[in-house]
Amino acid sequence: MAHPKVVIIGAGIVGTSLADEITSRGWTDVTVLEKGPLFVTGGSTSHAPGLVFQTNSSKTMTEFARYTTEKFLALEHPDGWAFNPVGGLEVATTPQRWQDLHRKAGWAQSWGIEGRLLDPAECVALHPLLDVDRIVGGFHTPTDGLAKALRAAEAQARLATARGAVFRPHQEVLGIVARGGRVAGVETAEGVIEADIVICAAGFWGAEVAKQVGLVVPLVPMAHQYAKTGRIGALDGRNTERGEASLPILRHQDQDLYFREHLDRIGIGYYGHKPMPVDMSTLAAVTAGTTMPSMLSFTDEDFAPAWHESMELLPALGDSKVEEGFNGIFSFTPDGFSIMGEHRELAGFWVAEAVWVTHSAGVAKATAEWIIDGAPQTDVHECDLYRFEDVARSDHFIMETSSQAFVEVYDIIHPHQHRTALRGLRTSPFYARQQELGAYFFEGGSWERPAWYEANAELAQRLLDDGVAFPERDDWSSNFWSPISIAEAHWTRQAVAMYDMTPLTRYEIAGPGALELLQRLSTNNLDKSVGSVTYTLLLDENGGIRSDLTVARLAPQRFQVGANGPLDFDWFTRNLPADGSVTLRDITGGTCCIGLWGPAARDLVQPLCSDDLSHESFKYFRALQTYLGAIPVTMMRVSYVGELGWEIYTTAEYGSALWDLLWSAGQAHGVIAAGRIAFNSLRIEKGYRGWGTDMTTEHLPAAAGVDFAVRMNKPDFVGKAALEKADPPAKILRSIVFDSPSMVVLGKEPVYVRGACAGYVTSAAYSATIGRSIAYAWLPAALGHGTVVEVEYLGTRYTAVVHPEPVVDPEMSRIRR
């Protein structure tokens, strides 16, 4: 596509950012359509308060925000600044929030954002309106600030226009034109505008636009309160008309509030009210004749608690009152992330939705890279349009979970805290048995996943009496955790345990073209004998790791693929050959799996099977279709926990019988059911990576330590050309072992080498095998084994050492026996 025609729907902050990013890369035939005027369009950009706090628990969202601040700071507009770096200040009024700010300070260090924790007096020195007696401390980020969204939008539009882009106001999109499975244009009242690429950046109207092409964009427009006070005496003479603000933007998350200056007045945003979803089917009628359909009438009664708490924190407000306010519409999603990507069934139709001003330029940059170069430089799996499971695309799910996301927007959320709404949607055939054993369930992909089993409490006590270490944990790391998980991990290495692996995503890829497809998309050689099992990677065009897979060849033209989730199904679907030579089926819901692992695994299962399960007859990384008792199963000799055993698959109707068969046979061998926390600790001991946590598209295989799964002597595969040109990695994924037995981190903590932040933790767990915590961390490649590092956790630094991998059983003798 030498000179593609691009149409962008929406001239808000996202659409204008996209126009600038795309034209700056040489694609200049760009038309931006806006249903309202330019540039006060009437959408969310028009009323956005513009507070940009960069630090986020997500590395991706932080990078988007950092790019946005840097870009906006450099923009020029005749009316003045597009970004005012007044800094950001978040204050704590409770010990819990103060602890949370320590975690946030750690994220900032991990992601390269300048920030500092302050005592109350230092907070007041920065923001004199604060009541020093109300606060415990604060977190200050000097490069945060205020974005003037309309100026930023217009400034970027001018840059794009200078390169050839055209902006057309008052152009409501009436339809999307498609030909042969590709987008071909956009229909307006004035006719059809031809297009090779259409990007929907329509803000909270985006889901409605997407419906025109049969696409579900999971977002809910929500009303959010914003008010302005009258004149504040303490601000008299402080700000000029041009400067507008000089105090740091302020967040009081304990009461769901944020604040900014408007010359001598204060603007107050409030998230503490009930969710107010907007009915898009009636919005046009309700706001007919208004210039701002995104600004609904202010509901004073909802704001009353906010005003009380605002005066408590900022006593100077007591001499004023709320003089104006509105309920502004913003987009919320089920998980709080933006939505980006290309329509799978309509090539060339893209979306960039649920994007706040804070992340707008960063999202636009990544989208432009994705469209033009084939892959973004920043990992975007958290924002991908196709990250959602089918159940999460229902109207009911979207509304319930997006409403919960609104309620929790300023809450302190534990990394192991799972949603409470819409639980029990996906359960394995073992669910009833797990409940009988007292399973505590985590949730992932709407699956109920046992984290640990209360039935093993007696085992934990017995092991404690026998001298097995159960170190104390601090309050934060003790949440959503039980010491029973240590017993479960220990017992897996000593005897045998059953793990529910049913939520592991499984596809069947079959047909005469199946092998060719898998060879083209993945890095390892899959042209092996029937019964082979192969670990391999999916790369993007930059050579980054988009997923890792376990592929079993069950027949000459039939493969079972263990994958990571819906994004893998999306990738395979997009790459299916047009001749119909390959079929792709998600078989996860129709099948189930028990991971049976431990030294006694073979003793347990061999009497149930007529086939020889000895190491000599059933090698590691092989698969066997056989029977256990009367139950047809596929057994795969793989072990994510690093012990002898198998993943045992059957279809769902046999699941309950399979559990009971193995459980009954296992009583003589001390079998237990074990949960996800034990599973995670065992895989970290063995040096096994978790995609999406330890490695993403931002990492090449060599850096992540998985280049053993890459066969560069294969014919061409996606990402091979990029790997051939890649430089040696500057940072690599390393195992570190803590000195203190009781030290536990949870992930995303900064790691220091000789006093300087050098990387960050990805995942971590306490190892029952060595009696220490083990973590993965991205660290400089030059660091040798034995190097002492420090990990900052809640403001205190703890020592650890870089350790050879795997930490446990480096000879792999426990698996191969």
Coordinates of N, CA and C in Angstrom, one line a residue, residues 578-716:
A578 N -6.0 -18.6 3.2 CA -7.3 -18.4 2.6 C -7.9 -19.6 1.9
D579 N -7.1 -20.6 1.6 CA -7.6 -21.8 0.9 C -8.3 -22.8 1.8
G580 N -8.5 -22.5 3.1 CA -9.2 -23.4 3.9 C -8.5 -24.6 4.4
S581 N -7.2 -24.7 4.2 CA -6.4 -25.9 4.5 C -6.1 -26.0 6.0
V582 N -6.5 -25.1 6.8 CA -6.3 -25.1 8.2 C -7.6 -24.8 9.0
T583 N -7.9 -25.6 9.9 CA -9.0 -25.3 10.8 C -8.5 -24.9 12.2
L584 N -9.1 -24.0 12.9 CA -8.7 -23.5 14.2 C -9.9 -23.6 15.1
R585 N -9.7 -24.3 16.2 CA -10.8 -24.4 17.2 C -10.3 -24.2 18.6
D586 N -11.0 -23.4 19.3 CA -10.7 -23.2 20.8 C -11.4 -24.3 21.5
I587 N -10.7 -25.3 22.0 CA -11.2 -26.5 22.6 C -11.2 -26.4 24.2
T588 N -10.8 -25.2 24.7 CA -10.7 -25.1 26.1 C -11.9 -25.5 26.9
G589 N -13.1 -24.9 26.6 CA -14.3 -25.2 27.3 C -14.8 -26.6 27.2
G590 N -14.4 -27.3 26.2 CA -14.9 -28.7 26.0 C -14.0 -29.7 26.5
T591 N -12.8 -29.3 27.1 CA -11.8 -30.2 27.6 C -11.5 -29.8 29.0
C592 N -10.7 -30.6 29.7 CA -10.2 -30.2 31.0 C -8.8 -30.9 31.2
C593 N -8.1 -30.5 32.2 CA -6.7 -31.0 32.4 C -6.4 -31.0 33.9
I594 N -5.7 -32.1 34.3 CA -5.1 -32.2 35.6 C -3.6 -32.3 35.4
G595 N -2.9 -31.4 36.1 CA -1.5 -31.6 36.2 C -1.1 -32.5 37.4
L596 N -0.6 -33.6 37.1 CA -0.2 -34.6 38.2 C 1.3 -34.6 38.3
W597 N 1.8 -34.1 39.4 CA 3.3 -33.9 39.5 C 3.8 -34.2 40.9
G598 N 5.0 -34.7 40.9 CA 5.6 -35.1 42.1 C 6.4 -36.4 42.0
P599 N 7.3 -36.7 42.9 CA 8.1 -37.9 42.8 C 7.3 -39.2 42.7
A600 N 6.1 -39.2 43.3 CA 5.2 -40.4 43.3 C 4.2 -40.4 42.2
A601 N 4.3 -39.5 41.2 CA 3.3 -39.4 40.2 C 3.2 -40.7 39.4
R602 N 4.4 -41.2 39.0 CA 4.3 -42.5 38.2 C 3.7 -43.6 39.0
D603 N 4.1 -43.7 40.2 CA 3.6 -44.8 41.1 C 2.0 -44.7 41.2
L604 N 1.5 -43.5 41.2 CA 0.1 -43.3 41.3 C -0.6 -43.7 40.0
V605 N -0.1 -43.3 38.8 CA -0.9 -43.4 37.6 C -0.6 -44.6 36.8
Q606 N 0.6 -45.3 37.0 CA 0.9 -46.4 36.2 C -0.1 -47.6 36.3
P607 N -0.5 -47.9 37.6 CA -1.5 -49.0 37.7 C -2.8 -48.7 37.0
L608 N -3.1 -47.5 36.6 CA -4.4 -47.1 36.0 C -4.3 -47.2 34.4
C609 N -3.1 -47.5 33.9 CA -2.8 -47.4 32.5 C -2.2 -48.6 32.0
S610 N -2.6 -49.2 30.9 CA -2.0 -50.4 30.3 C -0.8 -50.1 29.5
D611 N -0.5 -48.8 29.1 CA 0.7 -48.4 28.4 C 1.8 -48.2 29.4
D612 N 3.0 -48.4 28.9 CA 4.2 -48.3 29.7 C 4.5 -46.8 29.9
L613 N 4.5 -46.3 31.1 CA 4.7 -44.9 31.4 C 6.1 -44.7 32.0
S614 N 7.0 -45.7 31.8 CA 8.4 -45.5 32.3 C 9.1 -44.4 31.5
H615 N 10.2 -43.9 32.1 CA 10.9 -42.9 31.5 C 11.5 -43.4 30.1
E616 N 11.8 -44.6 30.0 CA 12.4 -45.1 28.8 C 11.4 -45.2 27.7
S617 N 10.1 -45.5 28.0 CA 9.1 -45.6 27.0 C 8.3 -44.4 26.8
F618 N 8.3 -43.5 27.8 CA 7.5 -42.2 27.7 C 8.4 -41.1 28.1
K619 N 9.1 -40.6 27.1 CA 10.2 -39.6 27.4 C 9.5 -38.2 27.7
Y620 N 10.4 -37.4 28.2 CA 10.0 -36.0 28.5 C 9.7 -35.3 27.2
F621 N 8.7 -34.4 27.2 CA 8.2 -33.7 26.0 C 7.7 -34.6 25.0
R622 N 7.0 -35.6 25.4 CA 6.2 -36.5 24.5 C 4.8 -36.6 24.9
A623 N 3.9 -36.9 24.0 CA 2.5 -37.0 24.3 C 2.0 -38.4 23.9
L624 N 1.0 -38.9 24.7 CA 0.4 -40.3 24.5 C -1.1 -40.2 24.6
Q625 N -1.8 -40.7 23.6 CA -3.2 -40.8 23.7 C -3.5 -42.3 24.2
T626 N -4.2 -42.4 25.3 CA -4.3 -43.7 26.0 C -5.6 -43.6 26.8
Y627 N -5.7 -44.6 27.8 CA -6.8 -44.6 28.7 C -6.2 -44.7 30.1
L628 N -6.9 -44.0 31.1 CA -6.7 -44.3 32.5 C -8.0 -44.9 33.0
G629 N -7.9 -46.1 33.4 CA -9.1 -46.9 33.6 C -9.9 -46.9 32.3
A630 N -11.2 -46.5 32.3 CA -12.0 -46.4 31.1 C -12.0 -45.1 30.5
I631 N -11.2 -44.1 31.0 CA -11.3 -42.7 30.6 C -10.3 -42.5 29.5
P632 N -10.7 -42.0 28.3 CA -9.8 -41.7 27.2 C -9.1 -40.4 27.6
V633 N -7.7 -40.4 27.5 CA -7.0 -39.2 27.9 C -5.8 -39.0 26.9
T634 N -5.4 -37.8 26.9 CA -4.1 -37.4 26.3 C -3.2 -37.0 27.4
M635 N -2.0 -37.7 27.5 CA -1.1 -37.4 28.5 C 0.2 -36.7 27.9
M636 N 0.6 -35.6 28.4 CA 1.8 -34.9 28.0 C 2.8 -34.9 29.0
R637 N 4.0 -35.4 28.7 CA 5.0 -35.4 29.7 C 5.7 -34.1 29.7
V638 N 5.1 -33.1 30.3 CA 5.6 -31.8 30.5 C 5.4 -31.4 32.0
S639 N 6.1 -30.4 32.5 CA 6.0 -30.1 33.9 C 6.4 -28.7 34.1
Y640 N 5.4 -27.8 34.3 CA 5.7 -26.4 34.6 C 6.2 -26.2 36.0
V641 N 6.1 -27.2 36.8 CA 6.6 -27.1 38.2 C 7.9 -27.7 38.4
G642 N 8.4 -28.4 37.4 CA 9.8 -29.0 37.5 C 9.8 -30.3 38.3
E643 N 8.8 -31.1 38.2 CA 8.7 -32.4 38.8 C 8.2 -33.4 37.8
L644 N 8.5 -34.7 38.1 CA 8.0 -35.8 37.3 C 6.5 -35.7 37.2
G645 N 6.0 -36.0 36.1 CA 4.5 -36.0 36.0 C 4.0 -35.6 34.6
W646 N 2.7 -35.4 34.5 CA 2.1 -35.2 33.2 C 1.0 -34.2 33.4
E647 N 0.7 -33.5 32.2 CA -0.6 -32.9 32.0 C -1.5 -33.9 31.4
I648 N -2.6 -34.2 32.1 CA -3.6 -35.2 31.7 C -4.9 -34.6 31.2
Y649 N -5.2 -34.7 29.9 CA -6.3 -34.0 29.3 C -7.4 -35.1 29.0
T650 N -8.6 -34.6 29.1 CA -9.7 -35.4 28.6 C -10.9 -34.4 28.2
T651 N -11.9 -34.9 27.6 CA -13.0 -34.0 27.3 C -13.8 -33.8 28.6
A652 N -14.6 -32.7 28.6 CA -15.2 -32.2 29.8 C -16.2 -33.3 30.4
E653 N -16.8 -34.1 29.6 CA -17.8 -35.0 30.2 C -17.1 -36.1 31.1
Y654 N -15.8 -36.3 30.9 CA -15.1 -37.3 31.7 C -14.4 -36.6 32.9
G655 N -14.5 -35.3 33.0 CA -13.6 -34.6 34.0 C -13.9 -35.0 35.4
S656 N -15.1 -35.1 35.8 CA -15.4 -35.5 37.2 C -14.9 -36.9 37.5
A657 N -15.1 -37.8 36.6 CA -14.6 -39.1 36.8 C -13.1 -39.2 36.8
L658 N -12.4 -38.4 36.0 CA -10.9 -38.4 36.0 C -10.4 -37.9 37.4
W659 N -11.0 -36.8 37.9 CA -10.6 -36.4 39.2 C -10.7 -37.4 40.2
D660 N -11.9 -38.1 40.3 CA -12.2 -39.1 41.3 C -11.2 -40.3 41.2
L661 N -10.9 -40.7 39.9 CA -10.1 -41.8 39.7 C -8.7 -41.5 40.2
L662 N -8.1 -40.4 39.9 CA -6.8 -40.0 40.4 C -6.7 -39.8 41.9
W663 N -7.8 -39.1 42.4 CA -7.8 -38.9 43.8 C -7.9 -40.2 44.6
S664 N -8.7 -41.1 44.1 CA -8.8 -42.4 44.8 C -7.5 -43.2 44.8
A665 N -6.9 -43.2 43.6 CA -5.7 -44.0 43.4 C -4.5 -43.3 44.2
G666 N -4.6 -42.0 44.4 CA -3.6 -41.3 45.0 C -3.6 -41.3 46.6
Q667 N -4.6 -41.9 47.2 CA -4.7 -41.9 48.6 C -3.5 -42.7 49.2
A668 N -3.1 -43.7 48.5 CA -2.0 -44.5 49.1 C -0.7 -43.8 48.9
H669 N -0.6 -42.7 48.1 CA 0.6 -42.0 47.9 C 0.6 -40.6 48.5
G670 N -0.4 -40.3 49.3 CA -0.5 -39.0 49.9 C -0.8 -37.9 49.0
V671 N -1.6 -38.1 48.0 CA -1.9 -37.1 47.0 C -2.7 -35.9 47.7
I672 N -2.4 -34.7 47.3 CA -3.2 -33.6 47.7 C -3.6 -32.8 46.4
A673 N -4.6 -31.9 46.6 CA -4.9 -30.9 45.6 C -4.1 -29.7 45.9
A674 N -3.5 -29.0 44.9 CA -2.7 -27.8 45.2 C -3.1 -26.7 44.3
G675 N -2.8 -25.5 44.7 CA -3.4 -24.3 44.0 C -2.4 -23.5 43.3
R676 N -2.9 -22.3 42.8 CA -2.1 -21.5 41.9 C -0.9 -20.8 42.6
I677 N -1.0 -20.6 43.9 CA 0.2 -19.9 44.5 C 1.3 -20.9 44.6
A678 N 1.1 -22.1 45.0 CA 2.1 -23.1 45.0 C 2.7 -23.3 43.6
F679 N 1.8 -23.4 42.7 CA 2.2 -23.6 41.3 C 3.2 -22.5 40.8
N680 N 2.8 -21.2 41.2 CA 3.7 -20.1 40.7 C 5.0 -20.2 41.4
S681 N 5.1 -20.5 42.7 CA 6.4 -20.6 43.4 C 7.3 -21.7 42.8
L682 N 6.7 -22.8 42.4 CA 7.4 -23.9 41.9 C 8.0 -23.6 40.5
R683 N 7.2 -22.9 39.7 CA 7.7 -22.5 38.3 C 8.8 -21.5 38.4
I684 N 8.7 -20.6 39.4 CA 9.8 -19.6 39.5 C 11.1 -20.3 40.0
E685 N 11.0 -21.2 40.9 CA 12.1 -22.0 41.3 C 12.8 -22.6 40.1
K686 N 12.0 -23.1 39.1 CA 12.6 -23.8 37.9 C 12.9 -22.9 36.8
G687 N 12.8 -21.6 37.0 CA 13.2 -20.7 35.9 C 12.3 -20.6 34.7
Y688 N 11.0 -20.9 34.9 CA 10.0 -20.9 33.8 C 9.3 -19.5 33.8
R689 N 9.3 -18.9 32.6 CA 8.8 -17.6 32.4 C 7.3 -17.6 32.3
G690 N 6.7 -16.5 32.7 CA 5.3 -16.3 32.5 C 5.1 -15.2 31.5
W691 N 4.5 -15.5 30.3 CA 4.3 -14.4 29.3 C 3.3 -13.4 29.8
G692 N 3.5 -12.1 29.5 CA 2.7 -11.0 29.9 C 3.1 -10.5 31.3
T693 N 3.9 -11.2 32.0 CA 4.5 -10.7 33.3 C 6.0 -10.6 33.2
D694 N 6.6 -11.7 32.9 CA 8.1 -11.7 32.8 C 8.6 -11.3 31.5
M695 N 7.9 -11.5 30.4 CA 8.3 -11.2 29.1 C 7.1 -10.8 28.2
T696 N 7.3 -9.8 27.4 CA 6.3 -9.3 26.5 C 6.9 -9.0 25.1
T697 N 6.1 -8.3 24.3 CA 6.6 -7.9 23.0 C 7.8 -7.0 23.1
E698 N 8.1 -6.4 24.2 CA 9.2 -5.5 24.3 C 10.5 -6.2 24.5
H699 N 10.4 -7.6 24.6 CA 11.6 -8.3 24.9 C 11.9 -9.3 23.8
L700 N 13.2 -9.4 23.4 CA 13.6 -10.4 22.4 C 13.9 -11.7 23.1
P701 N 13.8 -12.9 22.4 CA 14.0 -14.1 23.1 C 15.4 -14.3 23.9
A702 N 16.4 -13.7 23.3 CA 17.7 -13.9 24.0 C 17.7 -13.1 25.3
A703 N 17.1 -11.9 25.3 CA 17.0 -11.2 26.6 C 16.2 -11.9 27.6
A704 N 15.1 -12.5 27.2 CA 14.2 -13.2 28.1 C 14.7 -14.6 28.5
G705 N 15.8 -15.0 27.9 CA 16.4 -16.3 28.3 C 15.6 -17.5 27.7
V706 N 14.9 -17.3 26.6 CA 14.1 -18.3 25.9 C 14.6 -18.5 24.5
D707 N 15.8 -18.1 24.1 CA 16.3 -18.3 22.8 C 16.5 -19.7 22.4
F708 N 16.5 -20.6 23.4 CA 16.6 -22.1 23.1 C 15.5 -22.5 22.3
A709 N 14.4 -21.8 22.3 CA 13.2 -22.2 21.6 C 13.2 -21.5 20.2
V710 N 14.3 -21.0 19.7 CA 14.4 -20.3 18.4 C 15.3 -21.1 17.6
R711 N 14.9 -21.5 16.4 CA 15.7 -22.2 15.4 C 16.0 -21.3 14.2
M712 N 17.1 -20.6 14.3 CA 17.4 -19.6 13.2 C 17.7 -20.3 11.9
N713 N 17.9 -21.6 11.9 CA 18.2 -22.3 10.6 C 16.9 -22.8 10.0
K714 N 15.8 -22.5 10.6 CA 14.5 -22.7 9.9 C 14.3 -21.8 8.7
P715 N 13.4 -22.2 7.8 CA 13.0 -21.2 6.8 C 12.3 -20.0 7.5
D716 N 12.0 -19.0 6.8 CA 11.5 -17.8 7.3 C 10.3 -18.0 8.3

